[in-house]
CSV table of C-alpha atoms in Angstrom, one decimal:
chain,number,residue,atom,x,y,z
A,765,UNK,CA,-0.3,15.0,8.9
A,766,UNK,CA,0.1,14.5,12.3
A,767,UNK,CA,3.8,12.6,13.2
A,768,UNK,CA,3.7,9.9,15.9
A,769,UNK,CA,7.4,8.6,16.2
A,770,UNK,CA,7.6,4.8,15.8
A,771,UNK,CA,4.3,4.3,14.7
A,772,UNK,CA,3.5,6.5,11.5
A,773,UNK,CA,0.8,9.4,10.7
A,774,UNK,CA,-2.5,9.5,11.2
A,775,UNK,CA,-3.4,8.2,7.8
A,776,UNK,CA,-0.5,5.5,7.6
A,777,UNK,CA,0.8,3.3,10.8
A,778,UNK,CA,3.4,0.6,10.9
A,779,UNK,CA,1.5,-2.9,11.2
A,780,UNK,CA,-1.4,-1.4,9.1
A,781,UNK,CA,-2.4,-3.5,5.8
A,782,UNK,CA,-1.9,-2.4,2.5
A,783,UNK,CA,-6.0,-2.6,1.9
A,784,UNK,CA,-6.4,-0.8,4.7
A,785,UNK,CA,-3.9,1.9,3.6
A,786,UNK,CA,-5.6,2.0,0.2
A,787,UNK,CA,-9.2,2.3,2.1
A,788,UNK,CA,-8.2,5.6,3.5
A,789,UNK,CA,-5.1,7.4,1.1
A,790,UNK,CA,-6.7,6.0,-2.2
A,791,UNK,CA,-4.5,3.6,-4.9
A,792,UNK,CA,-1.1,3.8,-5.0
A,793,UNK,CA,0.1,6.4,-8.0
A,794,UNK,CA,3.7,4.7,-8.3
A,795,UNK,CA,4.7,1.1,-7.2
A,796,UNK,CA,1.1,-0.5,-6.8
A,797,UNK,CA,1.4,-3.3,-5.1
A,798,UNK,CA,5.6,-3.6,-4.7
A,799,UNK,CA,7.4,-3.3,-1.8
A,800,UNK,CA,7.4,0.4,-1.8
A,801,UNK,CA,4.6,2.7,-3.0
A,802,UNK,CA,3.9,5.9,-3.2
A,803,UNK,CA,0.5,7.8,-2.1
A,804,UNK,CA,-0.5,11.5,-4.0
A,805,UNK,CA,-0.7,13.0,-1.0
A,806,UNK,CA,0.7,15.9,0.5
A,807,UNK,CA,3.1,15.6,1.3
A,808,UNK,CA,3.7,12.4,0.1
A,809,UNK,CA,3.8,9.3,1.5
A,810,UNK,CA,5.9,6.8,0.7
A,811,UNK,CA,5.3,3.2,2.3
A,812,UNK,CA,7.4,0.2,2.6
A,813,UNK,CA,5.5,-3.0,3.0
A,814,UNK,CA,6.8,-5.9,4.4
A,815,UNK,CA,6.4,-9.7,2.6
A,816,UNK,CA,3.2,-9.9,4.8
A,817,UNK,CA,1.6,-6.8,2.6
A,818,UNK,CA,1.9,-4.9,6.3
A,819,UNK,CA,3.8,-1.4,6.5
A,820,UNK,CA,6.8,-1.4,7.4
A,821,UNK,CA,7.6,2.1,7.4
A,822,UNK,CA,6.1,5.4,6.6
A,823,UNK,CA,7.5,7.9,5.1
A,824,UNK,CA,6.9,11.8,4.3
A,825,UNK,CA,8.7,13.2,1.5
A,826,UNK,CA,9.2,16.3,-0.3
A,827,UNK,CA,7.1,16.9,-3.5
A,828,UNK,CA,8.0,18.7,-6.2
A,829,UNK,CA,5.2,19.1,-8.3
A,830,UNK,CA,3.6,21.4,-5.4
A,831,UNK,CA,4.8,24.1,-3.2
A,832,UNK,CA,7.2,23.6,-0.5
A,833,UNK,CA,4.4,21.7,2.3
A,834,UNK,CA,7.1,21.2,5.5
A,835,UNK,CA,6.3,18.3,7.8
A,836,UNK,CA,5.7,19.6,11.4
A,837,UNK,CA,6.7,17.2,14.5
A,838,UNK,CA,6.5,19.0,18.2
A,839,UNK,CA,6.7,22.7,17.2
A,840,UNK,CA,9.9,21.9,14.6
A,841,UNK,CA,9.6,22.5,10.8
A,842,UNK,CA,11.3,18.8,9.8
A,843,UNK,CA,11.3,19.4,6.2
A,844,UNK,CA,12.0,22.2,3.5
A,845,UNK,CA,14.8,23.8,6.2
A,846,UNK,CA,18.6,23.2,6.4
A,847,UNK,CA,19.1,19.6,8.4
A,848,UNK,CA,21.7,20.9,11.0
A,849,UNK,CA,18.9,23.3,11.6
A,850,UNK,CA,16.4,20.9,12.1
A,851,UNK,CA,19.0,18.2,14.0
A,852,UNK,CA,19.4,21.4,16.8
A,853,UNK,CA,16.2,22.1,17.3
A,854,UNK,CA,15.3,18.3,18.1
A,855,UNK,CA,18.5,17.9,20.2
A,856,UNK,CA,17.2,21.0,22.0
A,857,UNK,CA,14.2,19.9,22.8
A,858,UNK,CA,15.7,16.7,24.3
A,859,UNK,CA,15.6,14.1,21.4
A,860,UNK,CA,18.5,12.5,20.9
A,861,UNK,CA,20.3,11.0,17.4
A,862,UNK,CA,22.8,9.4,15.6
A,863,UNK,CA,23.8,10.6,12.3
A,864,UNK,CA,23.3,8.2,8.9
A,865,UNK,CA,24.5,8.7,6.0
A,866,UNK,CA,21.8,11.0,4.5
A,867,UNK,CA,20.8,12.4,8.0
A,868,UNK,CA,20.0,11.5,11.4
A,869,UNK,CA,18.3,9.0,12.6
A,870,UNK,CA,16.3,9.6,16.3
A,871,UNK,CA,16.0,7.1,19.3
A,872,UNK,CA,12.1,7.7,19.0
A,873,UNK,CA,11.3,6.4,16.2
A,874,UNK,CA,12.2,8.8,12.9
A,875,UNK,CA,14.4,9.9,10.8
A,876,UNK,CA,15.3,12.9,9.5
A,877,UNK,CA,17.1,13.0,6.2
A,878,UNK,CA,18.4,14.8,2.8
A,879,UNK,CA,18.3,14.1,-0.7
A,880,UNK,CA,19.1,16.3,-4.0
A,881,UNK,CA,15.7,17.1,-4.8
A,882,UNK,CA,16.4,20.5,-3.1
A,883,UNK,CA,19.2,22.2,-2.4
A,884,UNK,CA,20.2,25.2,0.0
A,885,UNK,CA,19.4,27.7,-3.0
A,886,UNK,CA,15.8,26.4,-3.4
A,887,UNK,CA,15.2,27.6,0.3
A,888,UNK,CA,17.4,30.6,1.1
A,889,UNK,CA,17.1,32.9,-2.2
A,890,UNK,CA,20.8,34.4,-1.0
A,891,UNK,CA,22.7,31.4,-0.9
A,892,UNK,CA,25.8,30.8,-3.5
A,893,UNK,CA,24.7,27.9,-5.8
A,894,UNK,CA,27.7,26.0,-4.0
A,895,UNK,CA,26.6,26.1,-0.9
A,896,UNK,CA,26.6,22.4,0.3
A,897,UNK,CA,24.3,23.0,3.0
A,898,UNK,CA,21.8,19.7,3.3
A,899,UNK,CA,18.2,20.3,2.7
A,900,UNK,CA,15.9,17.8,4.8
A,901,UNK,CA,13.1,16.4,2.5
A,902,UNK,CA,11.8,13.5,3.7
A,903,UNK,CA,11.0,11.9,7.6
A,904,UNK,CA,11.0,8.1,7.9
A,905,UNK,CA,8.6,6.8,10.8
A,906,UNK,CA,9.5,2.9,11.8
A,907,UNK,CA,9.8,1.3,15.0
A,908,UNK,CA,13.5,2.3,16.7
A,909,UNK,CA,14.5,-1.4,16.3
A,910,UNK,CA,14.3,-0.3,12.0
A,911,UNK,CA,16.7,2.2,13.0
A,912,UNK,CA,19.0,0.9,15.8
A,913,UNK,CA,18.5,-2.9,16.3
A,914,UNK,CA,16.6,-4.9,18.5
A,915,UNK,CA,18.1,-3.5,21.7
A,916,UNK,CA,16.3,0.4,21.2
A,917,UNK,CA,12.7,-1.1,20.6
A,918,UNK,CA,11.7,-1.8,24.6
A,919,UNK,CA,13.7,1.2,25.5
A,920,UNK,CA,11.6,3.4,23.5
A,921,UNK,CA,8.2,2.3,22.5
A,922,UNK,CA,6.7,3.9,25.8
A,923,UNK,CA,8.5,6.8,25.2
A,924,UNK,CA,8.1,7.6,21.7
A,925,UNK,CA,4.0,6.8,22.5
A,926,UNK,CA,4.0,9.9,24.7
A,927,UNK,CA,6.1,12.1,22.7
A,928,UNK,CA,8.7,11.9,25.6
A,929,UNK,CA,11.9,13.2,23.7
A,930,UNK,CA,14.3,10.9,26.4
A,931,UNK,CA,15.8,8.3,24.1
């Protein structure tokens, strides 16, 4: 799936409607029809829909039930990899950040994050079970505004259409 910041994948964009989500992904295989739902794809997609039944966000999470399938966004392994890892590579190639709580969250329009459904033994073989590096598993795509506030949204949106990592 291909990652365009602010807006979504190709399958999934913000502003979409549910039917039409549903037309292309298939039914929802947990939370049809709530506020969140989750799509059996890979990997999967996990969509927030506003009171409107529009998406709200779009995000691409880590599966368990499959092999390790990393989301790619300009030439960077996002997922299944260490998130400093992931946080320098971005930075490097000019995107900029703030850090959340679970991760970092960038001025284009995504987020990069960690939960405990992996941890840094489930991707590096030689690490001590206590190592407390922070695996990235899922990448929320919203509008900066979701992110930042208001202020971020006109910055951005022409940036984050063409990819431009300025933020």
């Amino acid at each position: 799936m291909h990652l365009i910041p602010s807006h979504g994948v190709d399958l999934v964009k913000v502003g979409d409607l549910r039917s039409q989500v549903e037309e292309r992904v298939g039914p929802a295989m947990h939370g049809p029809g709530g506020e969140r739902a989750v799509y059996d794809t890979e990997p999967w997609l996990v969509v927030t829909y506003a009171e409107d039944e529009t998406v709200e966000v779009v995000e691409l999470s880590y599966d368990s039930r499959t092999e390790l399938v990393p989301v790619h966004f300009a030439g960077v392994q996002l997922t299944c990899r260490f998130l400093d890892d992931v946080v320098a590579d971005l930075h490097a190639l000019g995107y900029t950040s703030e850090p959340s709580g679970i991760g970092h969250e960038f001025h284009a329009g995504f987020a990069v994050c960690s939960s405990p459904s992996l941890s840094a033994i489930d991707i590096d073989p030689t690490a001590d079970e206590d190592d407390q590096r922070r695996v990235a598993t899922m990448v929320p795509v919203a509008p900066a505004s979701y992110f930042f506030g208001e202020d971020e949204e006109d910055e951005n949106d022409a940036d984050a259409e063409n990819e431009d990592p300025k933020g």
